Every structure is written in structure tokens, then in C-alpha cells.
CSV table of C-alpha atoms and ligand atoms in Angstrom, one decimal:
chain,number,residue,atom,x,y,z
M,19,MET,CA,8.8,-0.9,19.9
M,20,GLU,CA,10.8,-1.3,16.7
M,21,ALA,CA,14.0,0.2,15.4
M,22,ILE,CA,14.7,-0.1,11.7
M,23,ILE,CA,18.5,-0.1,10.9
M,24,LEU,CA,19.4,0.7,7.3
M,25,VAL,CA,22.2,-1.7,6.4
M,26,GLY,CA,21.7,-2.3,2.7
M,27,GLY,CA,24.2,0.1,1.1
M,28,PHE,CA,27.2,-1.0,-1.0
M,29,GLY,CA,29.8,0.7,1.3
M,30,THR,CA,31.7,2.0,-1.8
M,31,ARG,CA,33.9,4.4,0.2
M,32,LEU,CA,35.3,1.5,2.2
M,33,ARG,CA,36.2,-0.6,-0.8
M,34,PRO,CA,38.0,-2.9,-1.3
M,35,LEU,CA,37.3,-4.0,2.3
M,36,THR,CA,33.5,-4.1,1.7
M,37,LEU,CA,33.9,-6.4,-1.3
M,38,THR,CA,34.4,-9.3,1.1
M,39,VAL,CA,32.7,-8.0,4.3
M,40,PRO,CA,29.5,-5.9,4.1
M,41,LYS,CA,30.0,-2.7,6.0
M,42,PRO,CA,27.5,-3.5,8.8
M,43,LEU,CA,29.4,-6.6,9.6
M,44,LEU,CA,32.8,-4.8,9.8
M,45,PRO,CA,33.8,-4.7,13.5
M,46,LEU,CA,34.0,-1.6,15.6
M,47,ALA,CA,36.2,-2.5,18.6
M,48,ASN,CA,35.8,-6.2,17.7
M,49,ILE,CA,32.0,-6.2,17.5
M,50,PRO,CA,30.2,-5.9,14.1
M,51,MET,CA,28.8,-2.4,13.6
M,52,VAL,CA,25.2,-3.6,13.3
M,53,GLU,CA,25.4,-5.8,16.4
M,54,ARG,CA,26.9,-2.9,18.4
M,55,MET,CA,24.0,-0.7,17.3
M,56,ILE,CA,21.4,-3.3,18.3
M,57,ARG,CA,23.0,-3.9,21.7
M,58,ASN,CA,23.1,-0.1,22.3
M,59,LEU,CA,19.4,0.4,21.7
M,60,PRO,CA,17.5,1.5,24.8
M,61,GLU,CA,15.4,-1.2,26.5
M,62,ILE,CA,12.1,0.1,25.2
M,63,PHE,CA,13.2,-1.2,21.7
M,64,ASP,CA,12.6,-4.9,21.8
M,65,THR,CA,12.9,-5.5,18.0
M,66,ALA,CA,15.5,-4.5,15.5
M,67,ILE,CA,14.5,-4.6,11.8
M,68,LEU,CA,17.5,-4.8,9.5
M,69,ALA,CA,16.8,-3.4,6.0
M,70,VAL,CA,19.2,-5.3,3.8
M,71,ASN,CA,20.2,-5.5,0.1
M,72,TYR,CA,23.9,-5.9,-0.4
M,73,GLY,CA,25.4,-8.6,2.0
M,74,LEU,CA,22.0,-10.3,2.6
M,75,ASN,CA,23.5,-13.9,2.9
M,76,ASP,CA,26.3,-12.8,5.2
M,77,MET,CA,23.9,-11.0,7.4
M,78,ARG,CA,21.5,-14.0,7.6
M,79,LYS,CA,24.4,-16.3,8.4
M,80,TYR,CA,25.7,-13.9,11.1
M,81,PHE,CA,22.4,-13.6,13.0
M,82,GLU,CA,21.2,-17.2,12.6
M,83,GLY,CA,21.0,-18.7,16.1
M,84,ARG,CA,22.8,-15.7,17.7
M,85,ASP,CA,21.1,-14.2,20.8
M,86,ILE,CA,21.9,-10.5,21.2
M,87,GLY,CA,19.1,-9.7,23.6
M,88,LYS,CA,16.5,-8.4,21.1
M,89,LYS,CA,14.4,-9.8,18.4
M,90,VAL,CA,16.1,-9.4,15.0
M,91,ILE,CA,14.1,-9.4,11.8
M,92,ILE,CA,16.0,-9.3,8.5
M,93,VAL,CA,14.0,-7.7,5.7
M,94,PRO,CA,15.5,-8.2,2.2
M,95,GLU,CA,15.3,-5.9,-0.8
M,96,GLU,CA,15.6,-7.4,-4.2
M,97,GLU,CA,17.0,-4.1,-5.6
M,98,PRO,CA,18.5,-1.3,-3.5
M,99,LEU,CA,15.5,0.9,-2.7
M,100,GLY,CA,17.4,3.9,-1.2
M,101,THR,CA,17.0,5.0,2.4
M,102,GLY,CA,13.2,5.8,2.1
M,103,GLY,CA,12.3,2.8,-0.1
M,104,ALA,CA,14.1,0.5,2.4
M,105,MET,CA,12.1,1.9,5.3
M,106,ARG,CA,8.8,1.5,3.5
M,107,ASN,CA,9.8,-2.1,2.7
M,108,CYS,CA,9.8,-2.7,6.5
M,109,ILE,CA,6.4,-1.3,7.2
M,110,ASP,CA,4.6,-4.6,7.8
M,111,TYR,CA,6.9,-5.2,10.8
M,112,VAL,CA,6.4,-1.9,12.6
M,113,THR,CA,3.6,-1.3,15.1
M,114,GLY,CA,3.7,2.5,15.7
M,115,THR,CA,6.4,5.1,16.4
M,116,THR,CA,9.6,3.8,14.9
M,117,ALA,CA,13.2,4.7,15.3
M,118,VAL,CA,15.3,4.6,12.1
M,119,PHE,CA,19.1,4.6,12.0
M,120,ASN,CA,21.7,4.8,9.3
M,121,GLY,CA,23.6,1.7,10.2
M,122,ASP,CA,27.1,3.3,10.0
M,123,VAL,CA,26.5,6.2,12.5
M,124,VAL,CA,28.3,6.1,15.8
M,125,SER,CA,27.1,8.9,18.1
M,126,SER,CA,26.4,10.1,21.6
M,127,ILE,CA,22.7,10.7,20.9
M,128,ASN,CA,20.6,10.1,24.0
M,129,LEU,CA,17.7,8.2,22.4
M,130,ASN,CA,15.6,8.2,25.5
M,131,GLU,CA,15.7,12.0,25.6
M,132,MET,CA,15.0,12.2,21.9
M,133,LEU,CA,12.0,9.9,22.3
M,134,GLU,CA,10.7,12.0,25.2
M,135,GLN,CA,10.9,15.1,23.1
M,136,HIS,CA,9.3,13.4,20.2
M,137,ILE,CA,6.3,12.3,22.3
M,138,LYS,CA,6.0,15.7,24.1
M,139,THR,CA,6.0,17.7,20.9
M,140,LYS,CA,3.6,15.3,19.1
M,141,ALA,CA,5.9,15.5,16.1
M,142,LYS,CA,5.3,13.5,13.0
M,143,GLY,CA,9.0,13.0,12.8
M,144,THR,CA,12.1,14.0,14.8
M,145,LEU,CA,15.5,14.1,13.2
M,146,ALA,CA,18.7,14.1,15.3
M,147,LEU,CA,20.7,17.2,14.3
M,148,TRP,CA,24.5,17.7,14.6
M,149,LYS,CA,26.3,21.0,14.5
M,150,VAL,CA,29.2,21.3,12.0
M,151,LYS,CA,31.8,24.1,11.7
M,152,ASP,CA,31.7,24.3,7.9
M,153,PRO,CA,28.2,23.4,6.5
M,154,SER,CA,29.1,24.0,2.8
M,155,ARG,CA,29.8,20.3,2.3
M,156,PHE,CA,26.5,19.2,3.8
M,157,GLY,CA,22.7,19.7,3.6
M,158,VAL,CA,21.6,21.9,6.5
M,159,VAL,CA,18.2,22.6,8.0
M,160,GLU,CA,16.4,25.8,8.9
M,161,PHE,CA,15.6,25.2,12.5
M,162,SER,CA,13.3,27.4,14.6
M,163,ASN,CA,11.5,26.7,17.9
M,164,GLY,CA,12.3,23.0,17.7
M,165,GLU,CA,10.9,22.7,14.2
M,166,ILE,CA,12.6,22.0,10.9
M,167,LEU,CA,11.2,24.6,8.4
M,168,GLN,CA,13.2,23.7,5.3
M,169,PHE,CA,16.3,21.9,4.0
M,170,GLN,CA,19.2,23.6,2.1
M,171,GLU,CA,21.7,21.5,0.1
M,172,LYS,CA,25.4,22.4,0.3
M,173,PRO,CA,24.9,26.1,1.1
M,174,GLU,CA,27.5,28.7,-0.1
M,175,LYS,CA,29.5,30.4,2.6
M,176,GLY,CA,27.4,33.1,4.2
M,177,SER,CA,24.1,31.9,2.8
M,178,GLU,CA,23.6,28.9,5.2
M,179,LEU,CA,20.3,28.8,7.1
M,180,SER,CA,22.1,27.1,10.0
M,181,ASN,CA,25.0,24.8,10.7
M,182,LEU,CA,22.8,21.9,11.7
M,183,ILE,CA,23.0,18.7,9.6
M,184,ASN,CA,20.9,15.6,9.6
M,185,ALA,CA,22.6,13.0,11.8
M,186,GLY,CA,21.0,9.9,10.3
M,187,THR,CA,18.9,9.0,13.3
M,188,TYR,CA,15.1,9.5,13.2
M,189,LEU,CA,11.9,8.9,15.2
M,190,LEU,CA,9.0,8.6,12.8
M,191,GLU,CA,5.2,8.2,13.1
M,192,LEU,CA,3.6,5.7,10.8
M,193,GLU,CA,2.2,8.6,8.8
M,194,ILE,CA,5.6,9.4,7.4
M,195,LEU,CA,6.4,5.8,6.5
M,196,GLU,CA,3.0,5.6,4.7
M,197,MET,CA,3.9,8.7,2.7
M,198,ILE,CA,6.7,6.8,1.0
M,199,PRO,CA,5.6,5.1,-2.3
M,200,PRO,CA,6.1,1.3,-2.0
M,201,ASN,CA,8.5,-0.7,-4.2
M,202,GLN,CA,10.3,2.4,-5.5
M,203,LYS,CA,13.8,3.8,-5.1
M,204,ILE,CA,13.2,6.7,-2.7
M,205,SER,CA,15.6,8.9,-0.7
M,206,ILE,CA,14.0,9.8,2.6
M,207,GLU,CA,16.3,12.8,2.9
M,208,ARG,CA,15.7,14.3,-0.6
M,209,ASP,CA,12.2,13.0,-1.5
M,210,ILE,CA,10.2,12.9,1.7
M,211,TYR,CA,11.5,15.1,4.5
M,212,PRO,CA,11.4,18.3,2.5
M,213,LYS,CA,7.6,17.6,2.0
M,214,VAL,CA,7.1,17.4,5.8
M,215,ALA,CA,9.3,20.4,6.7
M,216,GLY,CA,7.3,23.1,8.4
M,217,ASN,CA,4.5,20.6,9.1
M,218,GLY,CA,5.4,18.6,12.2
M,219,LEU,CA,9.0,17.8,11.4
M,220,HIS,CA,11.1,18.4,14.5
M,221,GLY,CA,14.8,18.5,15.3
M,222,PHE,CA,16.8,17.1,18.2
M,223,PRO,CA,20.2,18.8,18.3
M,224,PHE,CA,22.7,16.9,20.4
M,225,GLU,CA,26.3,17.4,21.5
M,226,GLY,CA,29.2,15.0,22.1
M,227,TYR,CA,30.3,13.0,19.1
M,228,PHE,CA,28.9,12.0,15.7
M,229,ILE,CA,30.9,9.8,13.3
M,230,ASP,CA,29.6,8.5,10.0
M,231,SER,CA,32.0,5.5,9.9
M,232,GLY,CA,31.8,5.1,6.1
M,233,THR,CA,35.3,6.3,5.0
M,234,PRO,CA,38.6,4.8,6.0
M,235,GLU,CA,39.5,7.8,8.2
M,236,SER,CA,36.1,7.8,9.9
M,237,TYR,CA,36.0,4.0,10.3
M,238,LEU,CA,39.3,4.3,12.2
M,239,GLU,CA,37.9,7.1,14.3
M,240,ALA,CA,34.7,5.2,15.1
M,241,ASN,CA,36.7,2.2,16.2
M,242,PHE,CA,38.9,4.2,18.5
M,243,LYS,CA,35.7,5.9,20.0
M,244,SER,CA,34.1,2.4,20.5
M,245,ILE,CA,37.0,1.1,22.7
M,246,GLY,CA,35.4,3.3,25.4
M,247,ASN,CA,36.3,2.0,28.8
M,248,ASN,CA,36.7,-1.6,27.6
M,249,GLY,CA,40.4,-1.3,26.6
M,250,THR,CA,43.2,-3.8,27.4
M,251,ALA,CA,45.3,-2.4,30.2
M,252,SER,CA,48.1,-4.8,29.9
M,253,HIS,CA,49.2,-7.8,27.9
M,254,THR,CA,52.1,-10.3,28.3
M,255,GLY,CA,53.4,-10.0,24.8
M,256,ALA,CA,53.2,-6.3,24.4
M,257,SER,CA,54.0,-2.9,25.8
M,258,ILE,CA,50.7,-1.0,25.8
M,259,ARG,CA,50.4,2.7,25.2
M,260,GLY,CA,47.1,4.6,25.6
M,261,SER,CA,43.8,3.3,24.4
M,262,VAL,CA,44.1,-0.3,23.0
M,263,MET,CA,41.9,-3.3,22.6
M,264,ILE,CA,43.4,-6.8,22.0
M,265,HIS,CA,41.2,-9.8,21.3
M,266,GLU,CA,41.7,-12.7,23.7
M,267,ASP,CA,42.5,-15.0,20.8
M,268,ALA,CA,45.3,-12.8,19.5
M,269,LYS,CA,49.0,-13.8,20.0
M,270,LEU,CA,51.5,-11.0,20.5
M,271,GLU,CA,55.2,-11.3,21.2
M,272,HIS,CA,57.6,-8.4,21.9
M,273,CYS,CA,55.3,-5.8,20.4
M,274,ILE,CA,54.7,-2.1,21.1
M,275,ILE,CA,51.0,-1.4,20.7
M,276,GLY,CA,49.1,1.9,20.9
M,277,PRO,CA,47.8,4.5,21.2
M,278,ASN,CA,44.5,3.8,19.4
M,279,VAL,CA,44.9,0.2,18.3
M,280,ILE,CA,42.4,-2.6,17.9
M,281,ILE,CA,43.6,-6.1,17.4
M,282,GLY,CA,41.1,-8.8,16.2
M,283,PRO,CA,40.9,-12.5,16.8
M,284,LYS,CA,43.6,-15.0,15.6
M,285,VAL,CA,46.0,-12.2,14.9
M,286,LYS,CA,49.7,-13.1,15.3
M,287,LEU,CA,52.3,-10.3,15.6
M,288,GLU,CA,55.9,-10.6,16.6
M,289,LYS,CA,58.3,-7.6,17.1
M,290,CYS,CA,55.7,-5.2,15.6
M,291,VAL,CA,55.0,-1.6,16.4
M,292,ILE,CA,51.3,-0.7,15.8
M,293,ARG,CA,49.8,2.8,16.2
M,294,ASN,CA,46.4,4.3,15.3
M,295,SER,CA,45.3,1.2,13.4
M,296,VAL,CA,42.6,-1.5,13.2
M,297,ILE,CA,44.0,-5.0,12.7
M,298,LEU,CA,41.1,-7.3,11.6
M,299,SER,CA,41.0,-11.1,12.2
M,300,ASN,CA,43.7,-13.5,11.2
M,301,VAL,CA,46.5,-11.0,10.3
M,302,ASN,CA,50.1,-12.1,10.6
M,303,SER,CA,53.2,-10.0,10.7
M,304,TYR,CA,56.8,-10.0,11.9
M,305,GLY,CA,59.0,-7.0,12.5
M,306,THR,CA,56.9,-4.3,10.9
M,307,VAL,CA,55.6,-0.8,11.8
M,308,ILE,CA,51.9,-0.3,11.1
M,309,GLU,CA,50.5,3.2,11.5
M,310,ASP,CA,47.1,4.9,10.7
M,311,SER,CA,46.0,1.8,8.7
M,312,ILE,CA,43.2,-0.8,8.4
M,313,ILE,CA,44.5,-4.3,7.8
M,314,GLY,CA,42.8,-7.6,7.1
M,315,PRO,CA,41.1,-9.9,7.4
M,316,ASN,CA,43.4,-12.9,6.5
M,317,ILE,CA,46.4,-10.9,5.5
M,318,GLN,CA,50.2,-11.4,5.9
M,319,VAL,CA,51.9,-8.0,6.3
M,320,LYS,CA,55.6,-8.1,5.2
M,321,ASN,CA,56.4,-4.4,5.0
M,322,ASP,CA,55.9,-1.2,7.1
M,323,ILE,CA,52.6,0.4,6.4
M,324,LYS,CA,51.2,3.9,6.8
M,325,GLN,CA,47.7,5.3,6.0
M,326,ASN,CA,46.7,2.3,3.9
M,327,LEU,CA,43.7,0.0,3.8
M,328,ILE,CA,44.8,-3.5,3.0
M,329,SER,CA,42.3,-6.2,2.4
M,330,PRO,CA,42.3,-9.6,0.6
M,331,GLU,CA,40.8,-7.8,-2.5
M,332,GLY,CA,43.5,-5.2,-2.8
M,333,LYS,CA,44.7,-2.0,-1.1
M,334,ILE,CA,44.3,1.7,-1.2
M,335,ALA,CA,46.2,4.6,0.3
M,336,PHE,CA,44.1,7.2,2.0
Y,408,LIG,P1,28.8,4.4,0.4
Y,408,LIG,O1,28.6,3.6,-0.9
Y,408,LIG,O2,30.3,4.4,0.8
Y,408,LIG,O3,28.3,5.8,0.3
Y,408,LIG,O4,28.1,3.8,1.6
Y,408,LIG,P2,26.6,3.3,1.8
Y,408,LIG,O5,26.2,2.4,0.7
Y,408,LIG,O6,26.4,2.7,3.1
Y,408,LIG,O7,25.7,4.6,1.6
Y,408,LIG,P3,25.4,5.7,2.7
Y,408,LIG,O8,26.5,5.8,3.7
Y,408,LIG,O9,25.0,7.0,2.0
Y,408,LIG,O10,24.1,5.1,3.4
Y,408,LIG,C1,23.6,5.5,4.6
Y,408,LIG,C2,23.0,4.3,5.3
Y,408,LIG,O11,21.8,3.9,4.5
Y,408,LIG,C3,23.9,3.1,5.4
Y,408,LIG,O12,23.7,2.5,6.7
Y,408,LIG,C4,23.5,2.2,4.3
Y,408,LIG,O13,23.7,0.9,4.6
Y,408,LIG,C5,22.0,2.5,4.1
Y,408,LIG,N1,21.5,2.5,2.7
Y,408,LIG,C6,21.9,3.2,1.7
Y,408,LIG,N2,21.2,2.9,0.6
Y,408,LIG,C7,20.4,1.8,1.0
Y,408,LIG,C8,19.5,1.0,0.3
Y,408,LIG,O14,19.2,1.1,-0.9
Y,408,LIG,N3,18.8,0.0,1.0
Y,408,LIG,C9,19.1,-0.2,2.3
Y,408,LIG,N4,18.4,-1.2,2.9
Y,408,LIG,N5,20.0,0.6,3.0
Y,408,LIG,C10,20.6,1.6,2.3
């Protein structure tokens, strides 16, 4: 069974970081986002199809000769085709019911349960649904007896049909992929799903967590969530506080690290205090305090930093 992962976007909200590293190859707890997603697929999915535009060469280079336990097929788009067009572009590689993921979603969806529901209800499509407190910033669905009846974009307070939003994870029958016109820029959310609403489009509400890791704040949150139970309990060069992950190729001396810190490979830190931050590969620093920030790769940090994204192409405060 195949899973299509949409990994072709420009990742504009994470610029300047994504000018040098495409978003799907940015690490979450030291493993590239897209690799983590493939590794987390249930066993029934033996093939991951990556729909790629921006970052194609980097993606090819990354997966060349790398065994991550599933077959990986990279499907290039000459022009960005949007979420729907990108799925349609993969149709030759799918054999039946297909899972589709937005490549930047980190969530607690139980895909096996979702698949069981999808099969039992004989749905044409099943969309994972996440409950939000304030739906006015999102598109919500009208949801009744397990079915999605209509979509409502950014509803005004009091007029919302529900507080359930599309969580970017789908199970689709070929019939839906075939509805997408080929070789055109198409949004599955805006151009296709509204046409199927009320006619075999089902919802799978889930609880736990849902993070679209596409902004600096949510990229940090997704990283901290991804540490899970694999954190570093102790380290000779650092006093560790709370949930922390330190790559084995990092060198730390007299540092205070945590809570919520991820340190990548080839990082060298001496007399630094790091909190709530992601330090990407090959970052050097001496005597600084780094908080609530994303740093790297290949950066020397000379001053204290708070709530900044610093990459080789420039920096932003967030
Ligand atoms: P921003 O530019 O920061 O909004 O990020 P993005 O480019 O990733 O866009 P967005 O987060 O809305 O996209 C959701 C998912 O769809 C991401 O996993 C994207 O990689 C993917 N995606 C968006 N547009 C395209 C496209 O034209 N082609 C492909 N293959 N994937 C896309």
C-alpha cells in the first residue's frame, strides 16, 4: 500500500532557513522531517511516494542509497502543482487506497484506526480532523454522523459549523485522485474536497496533538514533541534539565542545557546556557545564552540570542 507525502512547498514561513535546506529535510529531533514521517508509517504501507518540486536535488541526494525500511519513490514536478495537482502527478505509482500526508504535520493520529474506519464506512475519502478552540482563523467542516457535509472558510465567531479543521492527513480511493485534472495547479482542499462533501467524504476526529511545523514557533514545538522518550539523560560536558537531545557527535563543555533543547551533529559549545531551542549541525559558540531560538546550520554564535531564527542566509526575530 502506498503513502504519498507532499513535500514540494517552498516553506516560505521558515525562511531564511529553507533557502538552504528544504523544509522536509529540516530535522525534527535530529532526523529529517520526511524521513521521520516515512519511518512512522504503519507496516501496511510498504511504499512512500514523495511529491517534490522545490528541493528536488537535495531530496534525491538524501535518499540515494539510504535504506529506511520502505521503498521510496521520488516524483518530480516541473512546476509546483499545488496539493491536488501534486497528488495527481503521483497516480501512476499508486495501486488502490492511498494515504496522503502534508509533509510538515506532526500528530498523534492513529493511522491504523483511521484506515479501519475508512474501510468499514466504504468512504471515498477520509480526512483526519482536529478540534481547535478558535476556528475563525481556519477552514472548518460541517460534520454529521461521521460524514463531512460541507466546508466553511474562516467562519465569523458564532457562525461556525463546527470547530473541526482539516489536519492534512487523508485516506483516498483512486476515484478521488482521478477527479483531479492532470498537469494543472489544483488545491485538493479548495478545488476537490468541496465537490465530494456530502457524497462519501468522511471525517476521522482524533485527540492528542497536531502540529503543522511550518512556522518558527511550531517548528520548535514539533522538535520538542519529537524528542519523545529518546532524550539524553546525562552528558559529561553539560548539566541537563528536562527534555533534551544531544547528538553523539556534538562536543559540549561546562554547559547548562534544557529544558526543551535539541543539539545536532558537529556542534561545539563551551560555557553556554541553552533553553527551548534547536541547534542545527555544525554550530559553534562560547559563553552565550540561547533561548527560544533556531540556530544553524554552520553558524558561529557570538552574542546572546532570544526568539531568533539564525541561518547562513540571514536571521529573523519571531
Ligand atoms: P509555506 O510556504 O511556509 O506556507 O510552506 P509550504 O510551501 O510547505 O506550504 P504549506 O505548508 O501550505 O503546504 C502544505 C504541504 O503541502 C507541505 O507539506 C508542502 O510541502 C506541500 N505542498 C504545498 N504546495 C505544494 C506543491 O505545489 N507541490 C508539492 N509537491 N507539495 C506541495
